[in-house]
Amino acid sequence: MKQLWLEKYRAAQERRREPRDVLVGFNANLDRIIEGESFDVESVEARHHDRVETIEEFREQIRYSAEKRVNEEVDLDFNPGLEKGDVRIGGQAGIVSNFLSEHGHGVIFYTPLLSETLAQRLNEKILYPVMDGDFVLKNIRDASTTDRTKENVIVEFGGEKTSRTIFSQKLRGFGPYFRKGVEDNMEQLENGFERAIVSGFHDADGNIEAKLKKSAQQLSKISEPIHLEFVHREKTDKLVIEHILENVDSIGVDENELKEISKHLGMETSDLSLEDSFEVGKTLIQRFDLSRVAIHTYSYHLTVTDSDYGVEPEKVLDGMLFGELCAISMADSGGLSYSGFEDLGFDDIHLHKLDSIESFAESQDLDGFVSTGIAELEEVNVFAIPTLIHEDPERLVGMGDVISAGSFIGEIS
């Protein structure tokens, strides 16, 4: 059966894809990425901190991440003065914009606070909406609006189960919504894209609820499909669920983010099996009128759609395979462009075993699901594929964003 799925991955890799026009917002920053093993944390206790304000708390959080092997994002409220590590484009929307642009898609990117330093890290083909007398789309390199740049510190751990902690600096005044000049021309803006991907609500600063309500109002006016790339943060989860979810069509999460959402739904789970993920995905669709829920984990990639989703099932599955291929390519090379693989079975990459999918198929009495990955049920459609695992990745940060964006745009390209 593994050989069958490798063949499906190869077919997805070889398929010719058409460029699409995509709107992406709202968060982008610089990421300073450092290997966790380079820090000496033996003299401190492992402690989780939602907010890190001292160098000791910084080291405690690193040790906690090393021992628990969880992916987290915490607030960084001081400058640790680090100079080591690689500096890259960061933020879900920044990574997605560069990724899609590298793949030949037309990208309109918007963040209300764009510095020249940040703009120089974004792909030069990306466009940015501004009022320059009239409403225009400018080259991103000529559209800076501030001299302030947010820089996060990301500490990564490799090994059998990889993990990372994002120490996120605050960008004072940031709001994940369009400024008035762009808002007044939303109809004209919408003529320039076929799908939208949004994130950054967890980074809102100031009156967070008011800013998320404003964003929700703007998103409600967009008729094209919108995907939300969710990021867990204690202070914003409830507000994002209350105000943003009902104004998007699709949501993308990893296993930890889905656990947090399930708590808000009153569906707290322990191990988040594929069966659990399916139930949470189905509940999200029914409760918030979503059309699509995408869940990417270490062992499986699951998508649940409503029964009349506007994309053919085979194309949904193909998009999922392509998203995984793009992410594993990034893990292999460290870059966002995709060159493909001559052999998906080489030493550092393997297909995860199918036990999660087999267990789900048995629990739902789905004949043939393990080999097709597609089941059209009465209320929803469900898709599941085994993931590709890289044993020695060059890069971890952004893999989930690439999987989500690659799948969401790949299913229509």
mmCIF file of C-alpha atoms in Angstrom:
data_model
loop_
_atom_site.group_PDB
_atom_site.id
_atom_site.type_symbol
_atom_site.label_atom_id
_atom_site.label_comp_id
_atom_site.label_asym_id
_atom_site.label_seq_id
_atom_site.Cartn_x
_atom_site.Cartn_y
_atom_site.Cartn_z
ATOM 1 C CA MET A 1 0.000 0.000 0.000
ATOM 2 C CA LYS A 2 2.894 2.375 0.665
ATOM 3 C CA GLN A 3 4.056 1.911 -2.912
ATOM 4 C CA LEU A 4 0.599 2.935 -4.137
ATOM 5 C CA TRP A 5 0.788 6.183 -2.168
ATOM 6 C CA LEU A 6 4.298 6.902 -3.404
ATOM 7 C CA GLU A 7 2.928 6.571 -6.922
ATOM 8 C CA LYS A 8 0.176 9.063 -6.063
ATOM 9 C CA TYR A 9 2.842 11.490 -4.815
ATOM 10 C CA ARG A 10 4.841 11.024 -8.020
ATOM 11 C CA ALA A 11 1.755 11.663 -10.151
ATOM 12 C CA ALA A 12 1.028 14.855 -8.190
ATOM 13 C CA GLN A 13 4.624 15.942 -8.664
ATOM 14 C CA GLU A 14 4.498 15.483 -12.429
ATOM 15 C CA ARG A 15 1.134 17.164 -12.965
ATOM 16 C CA ARG A 16 1.256 20.474 -14.838
ATOM 17 C CA ARG A 17 -0.169 23.356 -12.801
ATOM 18 C CA GLU A 18 -1.607 26.706 -13.824
ATOM 19 C CA PRO A 19 -0.782 29.950 -11.985
ATOM 20 C CA ARG A 20 -3.542 31.527 -9.902
ATOM 21 C CA ASP A 21 -4.038 35.012 -8.442
ATOM 22 C CA VAL A 22 -4.091 35.097 -4.645
ATOM 23 C CA LEU A 23 -4.585 37.767 -1.977
ATOM 24 C CA VAL A 24 -2.503 37.192 1.180
ATOM 25 C CA GLY A 25 -2.649 39.091 4.508
ATOM 26 C CA PHE A 26 -1.786 40.235 7.133
ATOM 27 C CA ASN A 27 1.366 39.380 9.113
ATOM 28 C CA ALA A 28 4.984 39.379 7.999
ATOM 29 C CA ASN A 29 8.232 39.824 9.867
ATOM 30 C CA LEU A 30 11.831 38.683 9.969
ATOM 31 C CA ASP A 31 12.632 35.344 11.617
ATOM 32 C CA ARG A 32 15.995 34.731 13.286
ATOM 33 C CA ILE A 33 16.233 30.926 13.259
ATOM 34 C CA ILE A 34 18.611 29.241 15.712
ATOM 35 C CA GLU A 35 19.253 25.582 16.515
ATOM 36 C CA GLY A 36 18.067 24.760 20.020
ATOM 37 C CA GLU A 37 21.121 22.614 20.698
ATOM 38 C CA SER A 38 23.290 25.735 20.516
ATOM 39 C CA PHE A 39 21.882 27.055 23.819
ATOM 40 C CA ASP A 40 23.235 25.955 27.210
ATOM 41 C CA VAL A 41 20.105 25.458 29.336
ATOM 42 C CA GLU A 42 21.281 22.763 31.756
ATOM 43 C CA SER A 43 21.408 25.189 34.693
ATOM 44 C CA VAL A 44 17.734 26.267 34.435
ATOM 45 C CA GLU A 45 14.449 24.455 35.003
ATOM 46 C CA ALA A 46 12.082 23.644 32.142
ATOM 47 C CA ARG A 47 9.223 26.133 32.386
ATOM 48 C CA HIS A 48 6.556 27.319 29.973
ATOM 49 C CA HIS A 49 6.029 31.083 29.715
ATOM 50 C CA ASP A 50 3.252 32.772 27.721
ATOM 51 C CA ARG A 51 5.320 35.954 27.960
ATOM 52 C CA VAL A 52 9.132 35.997 28.134
ATOM 53 C CA GLU A 53 10.608 39.079 29.789
ATOM 54 C CA THR A 54 14.113 38.045 30.944
ATOM 55 C CA ILE A 55 17.040 36.020 29.620
ATOM 56 C CA GLU A 56 16.395 33.413 32.331
ATOM 57 C CA GLU A 57 12.770 32.968 31.212
ATOM 58 C CA PHE A 58 14.045 32.744 27.637
ATOM 59 C CA ARG A 59 16.357 29.860 28.576
ATOM 60 C CA GLU A 60 13.634 28.165 30.670
ATOM 61 C CA GLN A 61 11.270 28.227 27.696
ATOM 62 C CA ILE A 62 13.957 26.749 25.430
ATOM 63 C CA ARG A 63 14.530 23.882 27.855
ATOM 64 C CA TYR A 64 10.765 23.327 28.107
ATOM 65 C CA SER A 65 10.524 23.097 24.318
ATOM 66 C CA ALA A 66 13.492 20.721 24.195
ATOM 67 C CA GLU A 67 11.932 18.353 26.731
ATOM 68 C CA LYS A 68 8.251 18.525 25.697
ATOM 69 C CA ARG A 69 8.848 18.645 21.932
ATOM 70 C CA VAL A 70 5.860 20.896 21.238
ATOM 71 C CA ASN A 71 5.414 23.678 18.715
ATOM 72 C CA GLU A 72 4.628 26.933 20.501
ATOM 73 C CA GLU A 73 4.489 30.677 19.969
ATOM 74 C CA VAL A 74 5.093 32.915 22.994
ATOM 75 C CA ASP A 75 5.417 36.680 23.451
ATOM 76 C CA LEU A 76 8.954 38.113 23.584
ATOM 77 C CA ASP A 77 8.992 41.327 25.628
ATOM 78 C CA PHE A 78 12.705 42.082 25.693
ATOM 79 C CA ASN A 79 15.622 42.084 23.271
ATOM 80 C CA PRO A 80 17.825 39.012 23.886
ATOM 81 C CA GLY A 81 20.607 40.585 21.781
ATOM 82 C CA LEU A 82 21.167 37.540 19.577
ATOM 83 C CA GLU A 83 23.327 37.727 16.473
ATOM 84 C CA LYS A 84 23.642 34.029 15.577
ATOM 85 C CA GLY A 85 21.270 32.145 13.299
ATOM 86 C CA ASP A 86 19.817 32.632 9.835
ATOM 87 C CA VAL A 87 17.468 35.553 9.142
ATOM 88 C CA ARG A 88 14.558 34.845 6.762
ATOM 89 C CA ILE A 89 11.108 36.146 5.916
ATOM 90 C CA GLY A 90 8.635 35.110 8.600
ATOM 91 C CA GLY A 91 5.016 35.423 9.629
ATOM 92 C CA GLN A 92 2.426 33.121 8.101
ATOM 93 C CA ALA A 93 1.383 35.634 5.441
ATOM 94 C CA GLY A 94 4.972 36.581 4.606
ATOM 95 C CA ILE A 95 6.028 32.962 4.153
ATOM 96 C CA VAL A 96 2.920 32.117 2.117
ATOM 97 C CA SER A 97 3.379 35.161 -0.127
ATOM 98 C CA ASN A 98 6.974 34.287 -0.999
ATOM 99 C CA PHE A 99 6.111 30.610 -1.406
ATOM 100 C CA LEU A 100 3.239 31.235 -3.838
ATOM 101 C CA SER A 101 5.181 33.871 -5.755
ATOM 102 C CA GLU A 102 8.176 31.511 -6.101
ATOM 103 C CA HIS A 103 5.768 29.004 -7.645
ATOM 104 C CA GLY A 104 4.626 31.459 -10.297
ATOM 105 C CA HIS A 105 1.307 32.532 -8.778
ATOM 106 C CA GLY A 106 0.226 36.152 -8.865
ATOM 107 C CA VAL A 107 0.338 37.449 -5.281
ATOM 108 C CA ILE A 108 -1.199 40.580 -3.810
ATOM 109 C CA PHE A 109 0.141 40.939 -0.279
ATOM 110 C CA TYR A 110 -1.181 43.311 2.345
ATOM 111 C CA THR A 111 0.052 44.232 5.792
ATOM 112 C CA PRO A 112 -0.722 47.644 7.260
ATOM 113 C CA LEU A 113 2.848 48.130 8.534
ATOM 114 C CA LEU A 114 5.378 47.398 5.783
ATOM 115 C CA SER A 115 8.983 48.507 6.305
ATOM 116 C CA GLU A 116 11.558 48.822 3.544
ATOM 117 C CA THR A 117 13.682 46.198 5.341
ATOM 118 C CA LEU A 118 10.780 43.742 5.231
ATOM 119 C CA ALA A 119 9.824 44.610 1.654
ATOM 120 C CA GLN A 120 13.329 43.760 0.470
ATOM 121 C CA ARG A 121 12.855 40.198 1.810
ATOM 122 C CA LEU A 122 9.642 39.675 -0.160
ATOM 123 C CA ASN A 123 9.642 38.399 -3.726
ATOM 124 C CA GLU A 124 10.009 41.297 -6.155
ATOM 125 C CA LYS A 125 7.013 40.130 -8.228
ATOM 126 C CA ILE A 126 4.577 40.576 -5.329
ATOM 127 C CA LEU A 127 2.129 43.487 -5.545
ATOM 128 C CA TYR A 128 0.852 45.731 -2.743
ATOM 129 C CA PRO A 129 -2.425 47.741 -2.796
ATOM 130 C CA VAL A 130 -2.117 51.472 -2.042
ATOM 131 C CA MET A 131 -3.860 54.765 -2.623
ATOM 132 C CA ASP A 132 -1.557 56.848 -4.807
ATOM 133 C CA GLY A 133 -4.048 59.426 -5.984
ATOM 134 C CA ASP A 134 -6.071 56.495 -7.319
ATOM 135 C CA PHE A 135 -6.199 52.915 -6.095
ATOM 136 C CA VAL A 136 -3.211 51.029 -7.572
ATOM 137 C CA LEU A 137 -1.215 47.842 -7.094
ATOM 138 C CA LYS A 138 2.425 48.800 -6.552
ATOM 139 C CA ASN A 139 5.506 46.631 -6.621
ATOM 140 C CA ILE A 140 6.109 45.524 -3.026
ATOM 141 C CA ARG A 141 9.637 46.981 -3.076
ATOM 142 C CA ASP A 142 8.230 50.491 -3.658
ATOM 143 C CA ALA A 143 5.410 50.427 -1.121
ATOM 144 C CA SER A 144 6.868 50.727 2.401
ATOM 145 C CA THR A 145 4.651 52.437 4.982
ATOM 146 C CA THR A 146 6.792 52.418 8.151
ATOM 147 C CA ASP A 147 10.394 52.190 9.357
ATOM 148 C CA ARG A 148 9.561 49.614 12.045
ATOM 149 C CA THR A 149 10.323 45.917 11.476
ATOM 150 C CA LYS A 150 9.249 43.055 13.672
ATOM 151 C CA GLU A 151 11.874 40.342 14.257
ATOM 152 C CA ASN A 152 11.003 37.019 15.895
ATOM 153 C CA VAL A 153 13.441 34.502 17.359
ATOM 154 C CA ILE A 154 12.738 30.890 16.437
ATOM 155 C CA VAL A 155 14.475 28.069 18.270
ATOM 156 C CA GLU A 156 14.328 24.726 16.437
ATOM 157 C CA PHE A 157 14.982 21.188 17.636
ATOM 158 C CA GLY A 158 15.654 18.320 15.225
ATOM 159 C CA GLY A 159 15.569 14.580 15.857
ATOM 160 C CA GLU A 160 12.898 11.922 15.519
ATOM 161 C CA LYS A 161 10.163 14.370 16.593
ATOM 162 C CA THR A 162 11.025 17.912 15.566
ATOM 163 C CA SER A 163 9.746 20.977 17.397
ATOM 164 C CA ARG A 164 10.175 24.715 17.539
ATOM 165 C CA THR A 165 9.329 27.683 19.726
ATOM 166 C CA ILE A 166 8.609 31.078 18.209
ATOM 167 C CA PHE A 167 9.517 33.996 20.470
ATOM 168 C CA SER A 168 7.292 36.665 18.961
ATOM 169 C CA GLN A 169 8.050 40.370 19.308
ATOM 170 C CA LYS A 170 5.193 42.855 19.378
ATOM 171 C CA LEU A 171 4.706 45.318 16.519
ATOM 172 C CA ARG A 172 3.020 48.179 18.308
ATOM 173 C CA GLY A 173 -0.255 49.280 16.748
ATOM 174 C CA PHE A 174 -0.564 46.288 14.404
ATOM 175 C CA GLY A 175 -4.090 45.452 13.273
ATOM 176 C CA PRO A 176 -4.893 42.597 10.848
ATOM 177 C CA TYR A 177 -7.144 44.566 8.508
ATOM 178 C CA PHE A 178 -7.065 46.883 5.482
ATOM 179 C CA ARG A 179 -6.559 50.588 6.010
ATOM 180 C CA LYS A 180 -9.344 52.904 4.861
ATOM 181 C CA GLY A 181 -8.053 53.724 1.371
ATOM 182 C CA VAL A 182 -7.850 50.022 0.492
ATOM 183 C CA GLU A 183 -11.085 49.204 2.328
ATOM 184 C CA ASP A 184 -12.950 51.771 0.245
ATOM 185 C CA ASN A 185 -11.775 49.992 -2.908
ATOM 186 C CA MET A 186 -12.406 46.368 -1.873
ATOM 187 C CA GLU A 187 -14.502 45.665 -4.968
ATOM 188 C CA GLN A 188 -11.641 46.759 -7.227
ATOM 189 C CA LEU A 189 -9.143 44.789 -5.126
ATOM 190 C CA GLU A 190 -11.252 41.642 -5.407
ATOM 191 C CA ASN A 191 -11.014 41.807 -9.197
ATOM 192 C CA GLY A 192 -7.330 40.914 -8.793
ATOM 193 C CA PHE A 193 -7.576 37.523 -7.051
ATOM 194 C CA GLU A 194 -9.373 34.157 -7.105
ATOM 195 C CA ARG A 195 -8.689 33.024 -3.535
ATOM 196 C CA ALA A 196 -7.445 34.657 -0.334
ATOM 197 C CA ILE A 197 -5.297 33.408 2.540
ATOM 198 C CA VAL A 198 -5.294 35.344 5.819
ATOM 199 C CA SER A 199 -3.437 35.094 9.121
ATOM 200 C CA GLY A 200 -1.899 37.315 11.781
ATOM 201 C CA PHE A 201 -4.915 37.814 14.050
ATOM 202 C CA HIS A 202 -2.863 36.482 16.977
ATOM 203 C CA ASP A 203 -0.449 39.418 16.492
ATOM 204 C CA ALA A 204 -3.084 42.148 16.926
ATOM 205 C CA ASP A 205 -1.953 44.846 19.363
ATOM 206 C CA GLY A 206 -4.047 47.250 21.419
ATOM 207 C CA ASN A 207 -7.819 46.801 21.460
ATOM 208 C CA ILE A 208 -7.688 43.291 20.013
ATOM 209 C CA GLU A 209 -11.415 42.581 19.920
ATOM 210 C CA ALA A 210 -12.204 45.862 18.156
ATOM 211 C CA LYS A 211 -9.523 45.167 15.560
ATOM 212 C CA LEU A 212 -10.752 41.619 14.925
ATOM 213 C CA LYS A 213 -14.333 42.865 14.577
ATOM 214 C CA LYS A 214 -13.147 45.387 11.984
ATOM 215 C CA SER A 215 -11.289 42.664 10.092
ATOM 216 C CA ALA A 216 -14.330 40.373 10.237
ATOM 217 C CA GLN A 217 -16.477 43.123 8.737
ATOM 218 C CA GLN A 218 -14.026 43.545 5.850
ATOM 219 C CA LEU A 219 -13.669 39.806 5.223
ATOM 220 C CA SER A 220 -17.455 39.439 5.074
ATOM 221 C CA LYS A 221 -17.457 41.646 1.968
ATOM 222 C CA ILE A 222 -15.115 39.336 0.026
ATOM 223 C CA SER A 223 -16.978 36.846 -2.152
ATOM 224 C CA GLU A 224 -13.972 34.740 -3.203
ATOM 225 C CA PRO A 225 -13.019 31.750 -0.979
ATOM 226 C CA ILE A 226 -10.946 32.751 2.072
ATOM 227 C CA HIS A 227 -8.615 30.426 3.974
ATOM 228 C CA LEU A 228 -7.609 31.209 7.568
ATOM 229 C CA GLU A 229 -4.237 29.907 8.714
ATOM 230 C CA PHE A 230 -4.922 29.652 12.432
ATOM 231 C CA VAL A 231 -2.263 30.313 15.079
ATOM 232 C CA HIS A 232 -2.901 29.436 18.726
ATOM 233 C CA ARG A 233 -2.484 32.183 21.273
ATOM 234 C CA GLU A 234 -4.289 32.177 24.622
ATOM 235 C CA LYS A 235 -5.264 35.835 24.399
ATOM 236 C CA THR A 236 -6.748 35.645 20.889
ATOM 237 C CA ASP A 237 -8.117 32.105 20.321
ATOM 238 C CA LYS A 238 -11.613 32.820 21.617
ATOM 239 C CA LEU A 239 -11.839 36.124 19.719
ATOM 240 C CA VAL A 240 -10.685 34.570 16.437
ATOM 241 C CA ILE A 241 -13.226 31.760 16.828
ATOM 242 C CA GLU A 242 -16.023 34.217 17.678
ATOM 243 C CA HIS A 243 -15.361 36.882 15.055
ATOM 244 C CA ILE A 244 -13.221 35.532 12.223
ATOM 245 C CA LEU A 245 -14.301 31.922 11.665
ATOM 246 C CA GLU A 246 -17.798 32.754 10.472
ATOM 247 C CA ASN A 247 -16.350 35.108 7.846
ATOM 248 C CA VAL A 248 -13.941 32.665 6.164
ATOM 249 C CA ASP A 249 -14.539 29.504 4.148
ATOM 250 C CA SER A 250 -11.583 27.356 5.160
ATOM 251 C CA ILE A 251 -9.254 26.900 8.137
ATOM 252 C CA GLY A 252 -5.834 25.233 8.411
ATOM 253 C CA VAL A 253 -4.413 23.899 11.697
ATOM 254 C CA ASP A 254 -1.813 21.511 13.069
ATOM 255 C CA GLU A 255 -2.569 18.961 15.798
ATOM 256 C CA ASN A 256 -1.760 21.305 18.696
ATOM 257 C CA GLU A 257 -3.897 24.100 17.265
ATOM 258 C CA LEU A 258 -6.787 21.698 16.706
ATOM 259 C CA LYS A 259 -6.581 20.562 20.335
ATOM 260 C CA GLU A 260 -6.889 24.171 21.472
ATOM 261 C CA ILE A 261 -9.859 24.797 19.183
ATOM 262 C CA SER A 262 -11.530 21.585 20.377
ATOM 263 C CA LYS A 263 -11.416 22.918 23.956
ATOM 264 C CA HIS A 264 -13.405 25.980 22.883
ATOM 265 C CA LEU A 265 -15.901 23.693 21.165
ATOM 266 C CA GLY A 266 -16.312 21.582 24.309
ATOM 267 C CA MET A 267 -14.731 18.613 22.537
ATOM 268 C CA GLU A 268 -11.470 18.231 24.439
ATOM 269 C CA THR A 269 -9.510 15.229 23.172
ATOM 270 C CA SER A 270 -6.508 13.348 24.526
ATOM 271 C CA ASP A 271 -4.427 11.889 21.703
ATOM 272 C CA LEU A 272 -6.185 13.538 18.718
ATOM 273 C CA SER A 273 -6.427 10.435 16.558
ATOM 274 C CA LEU A 274 -7.547 10.794 12.963
ATOM 275 C CA GLU A 275 -11.045 9.861 14.173
ATOM 276 C CA ASP A 276 -10.951 12.723 16.714
ATOM 277 C CA SER A 277 -9.668 15.168 14.106
ATOM 278 C CA PHE A 278 -12.459 14.189 11.740
ATOM 279 C CA GLU A 279 -15.113 14.826 14.401
ATOM 280 C CA VAL A 280 -13.662 18.239 15.266
ATOM 281 C CA GLY A 281 -13.392 19.116 11.563
ATOM 282 C CA LYS A 282 -17.004 18.098 10.932
ATOM 283 C CA THR A 283 -18.176 20.123 13.944
ATOM 284 C CA LEU A 284 -16.325 23.228 12.708
ATOM 285 C CA ILE A 285 -18.010 22.933 9.312
ATOM 286 C CA GLN A 286 -21.460 22.520 10.824
ATOM 287 C CA ARG A 287 -21.151 25.143 13.570
ATOM 288 C CA PHE A 288 -19.413 27.912 11.612
ATOM 289 C CA ASP A 289 -20.697 27.178 8.106
ATOM 290 C CA LEU A 290 -17.175 26.501 6.834
ATOM 291 C CA SER A 291 -16.724 24.640 3.571
ATOM 292 C CA ARG A 292 -13.294 23.188 4.335
ATOM 293 C CA VAL A 293 -11.118 22.208 7.324
ATOM 294 C CA ALA A 294 -7.497 21.153 6.719
ATOM 295 C CA ILE A 295 -5.510 19.405 9.463
ATOM 296 C CA HIS A 296 -1.817 18.626 9.017
ATOM 297 C CA THR A 297 -0.076 16.416 11.585
ATOM 298 C CA TYR A 298 3.156 14.456 11.776
ATOM 299 C CA SER A 299 1.500 11.191 10.711
ATOM 300 C CA TYR A 300 -1.462 12.177 8.539
ATOM 301 C CA HIS A 301 -2.939 15.042 6.540
ATOM 302 C CA LEU A 302 -6.734 15.262 6.777
ATOM 303 C CA THR A 303 -9.202 17.494 4.955
ATOM 304 C CA VAL A 304 -12.925 17.612 5.665
ATOM 305 C CA THR A 305 -15.212 19.523 3.288
ATOM 306 C CA ASP A 306 -18.937 20.083 3.131
ATOM 307 C CA SER A 307 -20.803 17.701 0.860
ATOM 308 C CA ASP A 308 -21.259 20.250 -1.942
ATOM 309 C CA TYR A 309 -17.726 21.680 -1.893
ATOM 310 C CA GLY A 310 -17.034 23.313 -5.244
ATOM 311 C CA VAL A 311 -13.850 21.387 -6.087
ATOM 312 C CA GLU A 312 -13.793 17.828 -7.448
ATOM 313 C CA PRO A 313 -12.690 15.262 -4.823
ATOM 314 C CA GLU A 314 -9.735 14.079 -6.921
ATOM 315 C CA LYS A 315 -8.472 17.660 -7.148
ATOM 316 C CA VAL A 316 -8.785 18.163 -3.389
ATOM 317 C CA LEU A 317 -6.641 15.077 -2.828
ATOM 318 C CA ASP A 318 -4.157 16.204 -5.484
ATOM 319 C CA GLY A 319 -3.834 19.584 -3.742
ATOM 320 C CA MET A 320 -3.078 17.848 -0.429
ATOM 321 C CA LEU A 321 -0.371 15.721 -2.036
ATOM 322 C CA PHE A 322 1.119 18.788 -3.690
ATOM 323 C CA GLY A 323 1.126 20.729 -0.401
ATOM 324 C CA GLU A 324 3.054 17.920 1.276
ATOM 325 C CA LEU A 325 5.511 17.771 -1.633
ATOM 326 C CA CYS A 326 6.175 21.506 -1.384
ATOM 327 C CA ALA A 327 6.759 21.284 2.368
ATOM 328 C CA ILE A 328 9.127 18.328 2.127
ATOM 329 C CA SER A 329 11.016 20.118 -0.652
ATOM 330 C CA MET A 330 11.412 23.113 1.658
ATOM 331 C CA ALA A 331 12.582 20.840 4.465
ATOM 332 C CA ASP A 332 15.114 19.283 2.103
ATOM 333 C CA SER A 333 16.548 22.453 0.544
ATOM 334 C CA GLY A 334 15.756 25.108 3.145
ATOM 335 C CA GLY A 335 14.172 27.293 0.432
ATOM 336 C CA LEU A 336 10.599 28.011 -0.680
ATOM 337 C CA SER A 337 10.971 27.154 -4.373
ATOM 338 C CA TYR A 338 10.041 23.653 -5.503
ATOM 339 C CA SER A 339 12.244 21.680 -7.857
ATOM 340 C CA GLY A 340 10.805 18.215 -7.274
ATOM 341 C CA PHE A 341 12.505 14.902 -6.559
ATOM 342 C CA GLU A 342 13.824 12.261 -8.878
ATOM 343 C CA ASP A 343 13.130 9.618 -6.244
ATOM 344 C CA LEU A 344 10.823 10.086 -3.264
ATOM 345 C CA GLY A 345 12.339 7.019 -1.628
ATOM 346 C CA PHE A 346 15.868 8.309 -1.059
ATOM 347 C CA ASP A 347 17.538 7.953 2.315
ATOM 348 C CA ASP A 348 16.387 11.092 4.136
ATOM 349 C CA ILE A 349 12.700 10.950 3.115
ATOM 350 C CA HIS A 350 10.106 8.268 3.755
ATOM 351 C CA LEU A 351 6.344 7.826 3.768
ATOM 352 C CA HIS A 352 4.728 7.626 7.193
ATOM 353 C CA LYS A 353 3.009 4.341 7.947
ATOM 354 C CA LEU A 354 -0.715 4.086 7.216
ATOM 355 C CA ASP A 355 -1.973 2.927 10.621
ATOM 356 C CA SER A 356 -3.950 6.124 11.363
ATOM 357 C CA ILE A 357 -5.750 5.947 8.038
ATOM 358 C CA GLU A 358 -6.371 2.214 8.400
ATOM 359 C CA SER A 359 -7.855 2.702 11.879
ATOM 360 C CA PHE A 360 -10.135 5.490 10.640
ATOM 361 C CA ALA A 361 -11.329 3.440 7.666
ATOM 362 C CA GLU A 362 -12.177 0.546 9.976
ATOM 363 C CA SER A 363 -14.011 2.753 12.509
ATOM 364 C CA GLN A 364 -16.106 4.365 9.759
ATOM 365 C CA ASP A 365 -16.563 1.151 7.757
ATOM 366 C CA LEU A 366 -15.075 2.765 4.631
ATOM 367 C CA ASP A 367 -14.156 0.153 2.046
ATOM 368 C CA GLY A 368 -11.253 1.176 -0.167
ATOM 369 C CA PHE A 369 -10.482 4.358 1.798
ATOM 370 C CA VAL A 370 -6.922 3.316 2.645
ATOM 371 C CA SER A 371 -6.066 3.075 -1.054
ATOM 372 C CA THR A 372 -8.078 6.069 -2.361
ATOM 373 C CA GLY A 373 -7.969 8.535 0.552
ATOM 374 C CA ILE A 374 -11.427 9.794 -0.485
ATOM 375 C CA ALA A 375 -14.835 9.150 1.066
ATOM 376 C CA GLU A 376 -18.034 11.014 0.190
ATOM 377 C CA LEU A 377 -20.258 10.733 3.261
ATOM 378 C CA GLU A 378 -23.813 11.937 3.809
ATOM 379 C CA GLU A 379 -22.957 15.205 5.589
ATOM 380 C CA VAL A 380 -19.334 15.817 4.592
ATOM 381 C CA ASN A 381 -16.530 14.559 2.378
ATOM 382 C CA VAL A 382 -13.308 13.340 3.982
ATOM 383 C CA PHE A 383 -9.801 13.056 2.536
ATOM 384 C CA ALA A 384 -6.710 11.577 4.191
ATOM 385 C CA ILE A 385 -3.158 10.954 3.017
ATOM 386 C CA PRO A 386 0.005 9.659 4.725
ATOM 387 C CA THR A 387 2.640 12.339 5.235
ATOM 388 C CA LEU A 388 6.184 12.500 3.932
ATOM 389 C CA ILE A 389 8.829 12.542 6.675
ATOM 390 C CA HIS A 390 12.280 14.089 6.300
ATOM 391 C CA GLU A 391 14.903 12.575 8.617
ATOM 392 C CA ASP A 392 17.389 15.443 8.373
ATOM 393 C CA PRO A 393 15.526 18.652 7.480
ATOM 394 C CA GLU A 394 17.317 21.865 6.582
ATOM 395 C CA ARG A 395 14.275 23.881 7.653
ATOM 396 C CA LEU A 396 11.193 23.365 9.824
ATOM 397 C CA VAL A 397 9.657 26.823 10.249
ATOM 398 C CA GLY A 398 6.858 27.454 7.777
ATOM 399 C CA MET A 399 6.217 23.832 6.803
ATOM 400 C CA GLY A 400 2.631 23.974 8.032
ATOM 401 C CA ASP A 401 2.014 27.259 6.204
ATOM 402 C CA VAL A 402 3.395 25.774 2.984
ATOM 403 C CA ILE A 403 1.274 22.610 3.362
ATOM 404 C CA SER A 404 -1.859 24.702 3.866
ATOM 405 C CA ALA A 405 -1.217 27.183 1.062
ATOM 406 C CA GLY A 406 0.058 24.523 -1.329
ATOM 407 C CA SER A 407 -3.069 22.448 -0.750
ATOM 408 C CA PHE A 408 -5.575 25.319 -0.875
ATOM 409 C CA ILE A 409 -4.194 26.792 -4.091
ATOM 410 C CA GLY A 410 -2.978 23.449 -5.490
ATOM 411 C CA GLU A 411 -6.523 22.063 -5.637
ATOM 412 C CA ILE A 412 -7.506 24.730 -8.189
ATOM 413 C CA SER A 413 -4.230 25.010 -10.109
#
